[in-house]
XYZ file of C-alpha atoms in Angstrom:
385
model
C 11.852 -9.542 -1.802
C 14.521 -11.624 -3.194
C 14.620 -12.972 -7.117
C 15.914 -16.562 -6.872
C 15.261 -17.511 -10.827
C 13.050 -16.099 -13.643
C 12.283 -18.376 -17.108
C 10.008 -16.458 -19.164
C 9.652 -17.694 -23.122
C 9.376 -15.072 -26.014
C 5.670 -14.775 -25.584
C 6.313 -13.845 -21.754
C 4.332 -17.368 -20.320
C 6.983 -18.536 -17.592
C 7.734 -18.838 -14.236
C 9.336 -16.776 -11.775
C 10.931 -17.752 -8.091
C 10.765 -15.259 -5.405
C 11.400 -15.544 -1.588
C 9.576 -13.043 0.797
C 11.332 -11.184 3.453
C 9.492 -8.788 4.539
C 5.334 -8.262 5.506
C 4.889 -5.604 2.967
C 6.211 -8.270 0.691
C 3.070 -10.416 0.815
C 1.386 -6.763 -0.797
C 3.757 -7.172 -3.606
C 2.592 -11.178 -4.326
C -0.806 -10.326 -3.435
C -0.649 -7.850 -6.489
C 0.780 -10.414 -8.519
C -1.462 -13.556 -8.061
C -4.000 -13.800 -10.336
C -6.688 -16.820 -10.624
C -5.314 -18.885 -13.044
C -1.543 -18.956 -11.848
C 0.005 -22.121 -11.109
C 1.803 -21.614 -7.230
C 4.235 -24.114 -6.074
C 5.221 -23.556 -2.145
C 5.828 -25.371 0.919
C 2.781 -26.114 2.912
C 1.534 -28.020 5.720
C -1.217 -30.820 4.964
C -3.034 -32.833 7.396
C -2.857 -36.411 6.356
C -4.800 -39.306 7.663
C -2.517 -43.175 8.078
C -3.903 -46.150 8.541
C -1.646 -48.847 10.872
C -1.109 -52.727 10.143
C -4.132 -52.797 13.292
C -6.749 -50.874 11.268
C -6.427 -48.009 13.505
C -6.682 -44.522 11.968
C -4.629 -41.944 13.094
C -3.820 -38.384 11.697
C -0.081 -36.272 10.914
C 0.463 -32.933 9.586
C 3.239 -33.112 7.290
C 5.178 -30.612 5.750
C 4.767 -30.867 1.488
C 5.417 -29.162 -1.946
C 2.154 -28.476 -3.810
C 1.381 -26.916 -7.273
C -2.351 -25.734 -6.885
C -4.174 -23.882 -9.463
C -5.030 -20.594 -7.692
C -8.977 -20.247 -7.183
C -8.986 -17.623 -4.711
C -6.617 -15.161 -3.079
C -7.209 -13.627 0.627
C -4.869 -11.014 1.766
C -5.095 -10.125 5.665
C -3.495 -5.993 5.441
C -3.187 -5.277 9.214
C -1.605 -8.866 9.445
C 0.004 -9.060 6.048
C -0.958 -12.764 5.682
C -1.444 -14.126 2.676
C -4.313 -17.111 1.604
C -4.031 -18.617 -1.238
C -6.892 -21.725 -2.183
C -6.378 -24.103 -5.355
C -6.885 -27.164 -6.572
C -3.749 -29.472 -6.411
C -2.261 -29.916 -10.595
C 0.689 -31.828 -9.726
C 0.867 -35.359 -8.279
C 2.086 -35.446 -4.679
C 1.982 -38.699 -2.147
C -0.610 -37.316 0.225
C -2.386 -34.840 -1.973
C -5.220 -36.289 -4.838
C -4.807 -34.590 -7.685
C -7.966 -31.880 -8.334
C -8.295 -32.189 -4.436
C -8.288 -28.807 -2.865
C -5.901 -27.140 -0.432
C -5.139 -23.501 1.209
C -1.150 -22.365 1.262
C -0.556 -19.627 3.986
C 2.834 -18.003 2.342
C 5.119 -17.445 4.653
C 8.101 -15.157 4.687
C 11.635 -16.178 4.321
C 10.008 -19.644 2.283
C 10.232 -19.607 -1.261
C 7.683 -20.024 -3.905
C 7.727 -20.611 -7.764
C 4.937 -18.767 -9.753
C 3.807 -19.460 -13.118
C 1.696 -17.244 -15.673
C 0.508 -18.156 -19.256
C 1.415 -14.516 -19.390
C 3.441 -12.149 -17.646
C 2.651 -8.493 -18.652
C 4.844 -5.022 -17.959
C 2.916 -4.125 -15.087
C 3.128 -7.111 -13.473
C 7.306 -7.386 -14.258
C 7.707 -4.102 -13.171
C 5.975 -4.546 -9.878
C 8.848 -7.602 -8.873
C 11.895 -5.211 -9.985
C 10.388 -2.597 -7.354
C 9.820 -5.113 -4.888
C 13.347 -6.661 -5.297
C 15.006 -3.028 -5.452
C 16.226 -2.418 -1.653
C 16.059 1.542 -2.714
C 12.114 1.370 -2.428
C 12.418 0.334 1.394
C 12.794 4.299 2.040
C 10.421 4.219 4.509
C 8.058 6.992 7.173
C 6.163 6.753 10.154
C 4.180 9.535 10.939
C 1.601 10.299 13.777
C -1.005 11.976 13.236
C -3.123 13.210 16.725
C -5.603 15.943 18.211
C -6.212 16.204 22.195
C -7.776 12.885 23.479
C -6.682 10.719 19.429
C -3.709 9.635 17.610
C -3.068 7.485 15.154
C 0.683 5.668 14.951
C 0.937 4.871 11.476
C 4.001 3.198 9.188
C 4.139 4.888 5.727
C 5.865 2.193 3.194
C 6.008 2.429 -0.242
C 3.312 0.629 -0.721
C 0.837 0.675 1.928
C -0.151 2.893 5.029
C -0.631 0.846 8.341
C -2.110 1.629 10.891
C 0.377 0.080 13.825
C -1.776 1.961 16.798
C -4.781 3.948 17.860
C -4.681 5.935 21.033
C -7.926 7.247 22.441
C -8.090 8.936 25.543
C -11.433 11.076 27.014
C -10.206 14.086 27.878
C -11.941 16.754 30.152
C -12.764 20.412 29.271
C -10.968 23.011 31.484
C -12.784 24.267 34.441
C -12.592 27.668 35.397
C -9.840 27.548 38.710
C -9.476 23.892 38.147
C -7.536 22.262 34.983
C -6.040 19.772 37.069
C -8.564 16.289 35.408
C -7.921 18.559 32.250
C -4.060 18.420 32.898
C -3.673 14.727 33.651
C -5.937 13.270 31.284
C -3.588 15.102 28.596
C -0.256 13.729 30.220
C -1.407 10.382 30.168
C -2.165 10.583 26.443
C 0.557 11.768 25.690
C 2.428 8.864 27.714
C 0.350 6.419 25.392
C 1.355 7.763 22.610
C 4.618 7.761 23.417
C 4.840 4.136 24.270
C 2.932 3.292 21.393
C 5.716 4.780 19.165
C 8.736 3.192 20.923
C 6.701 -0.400 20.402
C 5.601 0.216 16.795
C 8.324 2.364 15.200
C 11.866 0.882 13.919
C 14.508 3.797 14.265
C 17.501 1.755 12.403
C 14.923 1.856 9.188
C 12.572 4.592 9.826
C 14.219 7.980 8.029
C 11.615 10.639 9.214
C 8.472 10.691 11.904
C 5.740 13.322 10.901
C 4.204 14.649 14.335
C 0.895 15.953 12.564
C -1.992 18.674 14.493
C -3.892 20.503 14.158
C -3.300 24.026 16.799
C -0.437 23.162 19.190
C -0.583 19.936 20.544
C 2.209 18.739 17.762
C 4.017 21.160 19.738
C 3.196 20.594 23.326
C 3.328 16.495 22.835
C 7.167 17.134 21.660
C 7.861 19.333 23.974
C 6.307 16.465 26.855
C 8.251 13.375 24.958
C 11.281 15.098 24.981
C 11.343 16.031 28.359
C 10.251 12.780 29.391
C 12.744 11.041 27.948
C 15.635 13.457 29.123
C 14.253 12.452 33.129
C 14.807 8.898 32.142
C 17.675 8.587 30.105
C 15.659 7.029 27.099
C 17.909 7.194 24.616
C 16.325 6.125 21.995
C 14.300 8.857 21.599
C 17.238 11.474 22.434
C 19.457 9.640 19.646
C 16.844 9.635 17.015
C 15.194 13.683 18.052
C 16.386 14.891 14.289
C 14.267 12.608 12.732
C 10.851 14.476 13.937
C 9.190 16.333 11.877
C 6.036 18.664 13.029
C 3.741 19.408 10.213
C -0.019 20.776 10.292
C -2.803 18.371 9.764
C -6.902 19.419 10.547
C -7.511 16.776 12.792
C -5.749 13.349 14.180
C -8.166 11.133 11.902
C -5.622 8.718 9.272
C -7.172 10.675 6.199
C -4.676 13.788 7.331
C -1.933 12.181 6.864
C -2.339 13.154 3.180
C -2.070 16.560 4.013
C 0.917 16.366 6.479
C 2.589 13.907 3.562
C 1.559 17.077 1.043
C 3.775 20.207 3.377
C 6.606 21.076 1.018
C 9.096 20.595 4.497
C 7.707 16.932 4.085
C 8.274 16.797 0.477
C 12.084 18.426 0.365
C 12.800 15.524 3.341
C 11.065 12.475 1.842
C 12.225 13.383 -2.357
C 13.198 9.808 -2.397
C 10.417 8.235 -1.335
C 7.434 6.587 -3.738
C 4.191 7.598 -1.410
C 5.590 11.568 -1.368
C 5.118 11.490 -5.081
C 1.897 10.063 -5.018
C 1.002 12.876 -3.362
C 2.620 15.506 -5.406
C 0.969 13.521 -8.608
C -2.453 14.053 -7.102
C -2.076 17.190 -5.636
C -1.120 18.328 -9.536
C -4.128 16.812 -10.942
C -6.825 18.242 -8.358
C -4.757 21.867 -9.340
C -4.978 21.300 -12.934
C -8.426 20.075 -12.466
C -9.428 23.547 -10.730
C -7.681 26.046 -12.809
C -7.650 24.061 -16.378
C -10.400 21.246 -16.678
C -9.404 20.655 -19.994
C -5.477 19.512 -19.007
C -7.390 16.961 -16.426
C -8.930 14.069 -17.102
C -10.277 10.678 -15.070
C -12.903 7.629 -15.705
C -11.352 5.064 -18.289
C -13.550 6.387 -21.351
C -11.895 9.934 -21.389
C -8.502 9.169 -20.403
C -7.955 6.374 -23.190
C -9.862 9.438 -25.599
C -6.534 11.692 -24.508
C -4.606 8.909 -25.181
C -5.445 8.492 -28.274
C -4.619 11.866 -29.170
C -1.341 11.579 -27.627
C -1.629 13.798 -25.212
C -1.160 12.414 -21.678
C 1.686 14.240 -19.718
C 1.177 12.013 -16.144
C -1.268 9.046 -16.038
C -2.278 8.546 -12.367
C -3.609 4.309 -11.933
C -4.674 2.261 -9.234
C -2.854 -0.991 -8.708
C -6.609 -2.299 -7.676
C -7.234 -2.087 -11.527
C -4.852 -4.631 -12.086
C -6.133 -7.296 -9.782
C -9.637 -7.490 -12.115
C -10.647 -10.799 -12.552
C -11.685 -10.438 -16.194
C -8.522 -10.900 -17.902
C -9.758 -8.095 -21.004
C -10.385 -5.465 -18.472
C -6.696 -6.088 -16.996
C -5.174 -5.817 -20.308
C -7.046 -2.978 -21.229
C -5.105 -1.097 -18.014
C -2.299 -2.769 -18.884
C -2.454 -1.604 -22.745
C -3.182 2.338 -21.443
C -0.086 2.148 -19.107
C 2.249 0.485 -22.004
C 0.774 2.851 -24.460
C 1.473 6.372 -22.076
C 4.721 5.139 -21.687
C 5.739 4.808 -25.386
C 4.459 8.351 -26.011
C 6.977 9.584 -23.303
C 4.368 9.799 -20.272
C 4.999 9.486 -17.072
C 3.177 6.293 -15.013
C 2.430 6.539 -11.492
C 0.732 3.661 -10.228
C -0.478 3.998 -6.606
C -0.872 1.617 -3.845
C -4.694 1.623 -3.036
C -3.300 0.963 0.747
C -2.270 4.351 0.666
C -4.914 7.265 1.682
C -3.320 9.351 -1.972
C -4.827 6.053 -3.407
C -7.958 5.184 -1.608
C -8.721 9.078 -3.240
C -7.618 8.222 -6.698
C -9.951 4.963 -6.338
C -12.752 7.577 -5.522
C -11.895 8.999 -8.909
C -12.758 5.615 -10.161
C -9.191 4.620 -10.006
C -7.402 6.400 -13.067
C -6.897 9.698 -13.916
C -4.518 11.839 -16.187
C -2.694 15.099 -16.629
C -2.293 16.277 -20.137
C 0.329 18.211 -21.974
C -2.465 20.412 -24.040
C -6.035 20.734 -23.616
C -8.239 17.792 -25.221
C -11.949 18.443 -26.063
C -13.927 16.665 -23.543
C -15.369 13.371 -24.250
C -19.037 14.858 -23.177
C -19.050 17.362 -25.641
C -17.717 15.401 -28.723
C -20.747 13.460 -27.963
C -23.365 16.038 -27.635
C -22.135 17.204 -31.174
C -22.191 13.929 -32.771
C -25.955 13.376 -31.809
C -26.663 16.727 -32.702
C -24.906 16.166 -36.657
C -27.456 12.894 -36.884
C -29.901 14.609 -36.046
């Protein structure tokens, strides 16, 4: 993403212009459209003329448009982005109040204004425009006869390919259907990684089992591509990585992201420490409840007390349409950081976030143990009565 101007006043209303240049991109303005904004992009409109004859004929023409966003509808497999409004700014083929739908595109610029631009929301365009966070992994994760080619960014998991081929038990004296299903598999796979997977920006590929078929799928690519000279794969062979994973489903890859080889290889990147984060807080939760907290109610309670060591956050919080609730999230993350805690707010396109969401979307580690929330309330009924 690339910053072309930001105004903002003291009281942080403003307006800031960004260009998209990537998919994942459209993630980052998806997470910072709000209903309410004010959008100003290039769009095509389909406008009706009338000639000196009377006869009616239509032309789509390229305009600029400021609509008042109404509703926002982000395509993840496509990374398209919908955005519907009513039009606030008078325009020669547009009514004003008349309604319209901008598909943002990338590489085309757009202005964005906010009655009020909070932390969370600023600190979401210096990640997007910091070239650092483009780090990225593509892992696959497989069992015999399913794989899953996915590209881990640091803000989403997607799913580029799913490979499903019916495989045959073993016969006793014949493993020949067995044999061949399992090489053409493999040969799917393969070809599904050379179309979906960028070597010049990928840094690491996770091969992810479970048994040995990380192993024996290698073993087959590399082989393969040393009888035909493909060197692509031959050039790039360092950048494989076999990890364990209990099955080929895309809900492993959580565990193959979580192998401390993984970890030591991907430091730098943003969805390895989403792991780590939640890893810590489902071990603190096991061995010392009272260090590990989640729901709103009891982690603002901790905060209170000053207490929170790591607060764990969805960014889906953030995109509530009540504009209390956001600033209540907003207020908790500002809050944890003046006390010195660390924020860690996780893409709910990856699978460390879809889990955090499960654990209704925030959650925090504490530096000492805090009386639960529960029992504080069990004692003041008990005192009244």
């Amino acid at each position: 993403m690339k910053l072309v101007r930001k105004d903002l006043e003291k009281d942080n209303a403003g307006q800031v212009t960004l260009i998209p240049e990537e998919p994942e991109d459209m993630w980052h303005t998806y997470n910072l459209l709000q209903v309410g904004d004010s959008l100003r992009a290039s769009t095509i409109r389909k406008v009706q003329t009338e000639s000196s004859t009377g006869s009616v004929g239509s032309n789509r023409i390229r305009t600029t448009l400021t609509l008042c966003v109404e509703a926002i509808d982000f395509d993840s497999q496509a990374c398209q982005l919908r955005v519907k409004g009513t039009n606030i700014q008078e325009n020669e083929y547009v009514k004003m109040g008349a309604y319209h739908t901008i598909e943002l595109e990338p590489n085309r610029q757009f202005t964005l204004a906010k009655k009020q631009w909070d932390s969370v929301v600023l600190e979401r365009i210096e990640q997007a425009c910091d070239p650092a966070w483009n780090a990225d992994v593509a892992a696959v994760v497989m069992q015999e006869g399913l794989a899953h080619v996915c590209l881990v960014t640091p803000s989403m998991t997607l799913t580029r390919a799913k490979v499903e081929v019916n495989i045959p038990r073993k016969r006793k004296g014949n493993c020949s259907q067995h044999d061949r299903a399992l090489e053409r598999f493999y040969e799917q796979v393969v070809q599904a990684i050379q179309r979906h997977i960028n070597f010049e920006v990928v840094k690491c590929v996770l091969v992810a089992s479970p048994g040995f078929v990380r192993e024996q799928f290698c073993d087959y690519m590399f082989q393969q591509a040393v009888k035909t000279d493909n060197k692509l794969l031959l050039e790039n062979r360092s950048k494989f990585l076999q990890v364990h994973s209990s099955s080929g489903h895309k809900y492993a890859l959580k565990e193959a992201l979580c192998d401390p080889a993984v970890t030591s290889r991907l430091s730098d990147t943003k969805a390895a420490g989403e792991v780590k984060a939640l890893d810590d807080f489902y071990k603190m939760l096991q061995h010392e409840p009272d260090r590990a907290f989640y729901g709103l109610k009891h982690v603002e309670k901790a905060n209170e007390a000053m207490a929170i060591d790591t607060l764990l956050i969805s960014d889906e919080l953030f995109r509530h349409q009540d504009v209390a609730t956001r600033a209540r999230y907003v207020k908790l993350v500002d809050s944890v950081r003046e006390n010195m805690g660390t924020v860690r707010i996780f893409s709910s396109l990856h699978v460390s976030g879809e889990q955090l969401g499960q654990l209704t979307g925030v959650a925090a580690i504490l530096r000492f143990p805090v009386a639960e929330l529960s029992d504080q309330e069990d004692e003041s009924s008990s005192e009244e009565d």
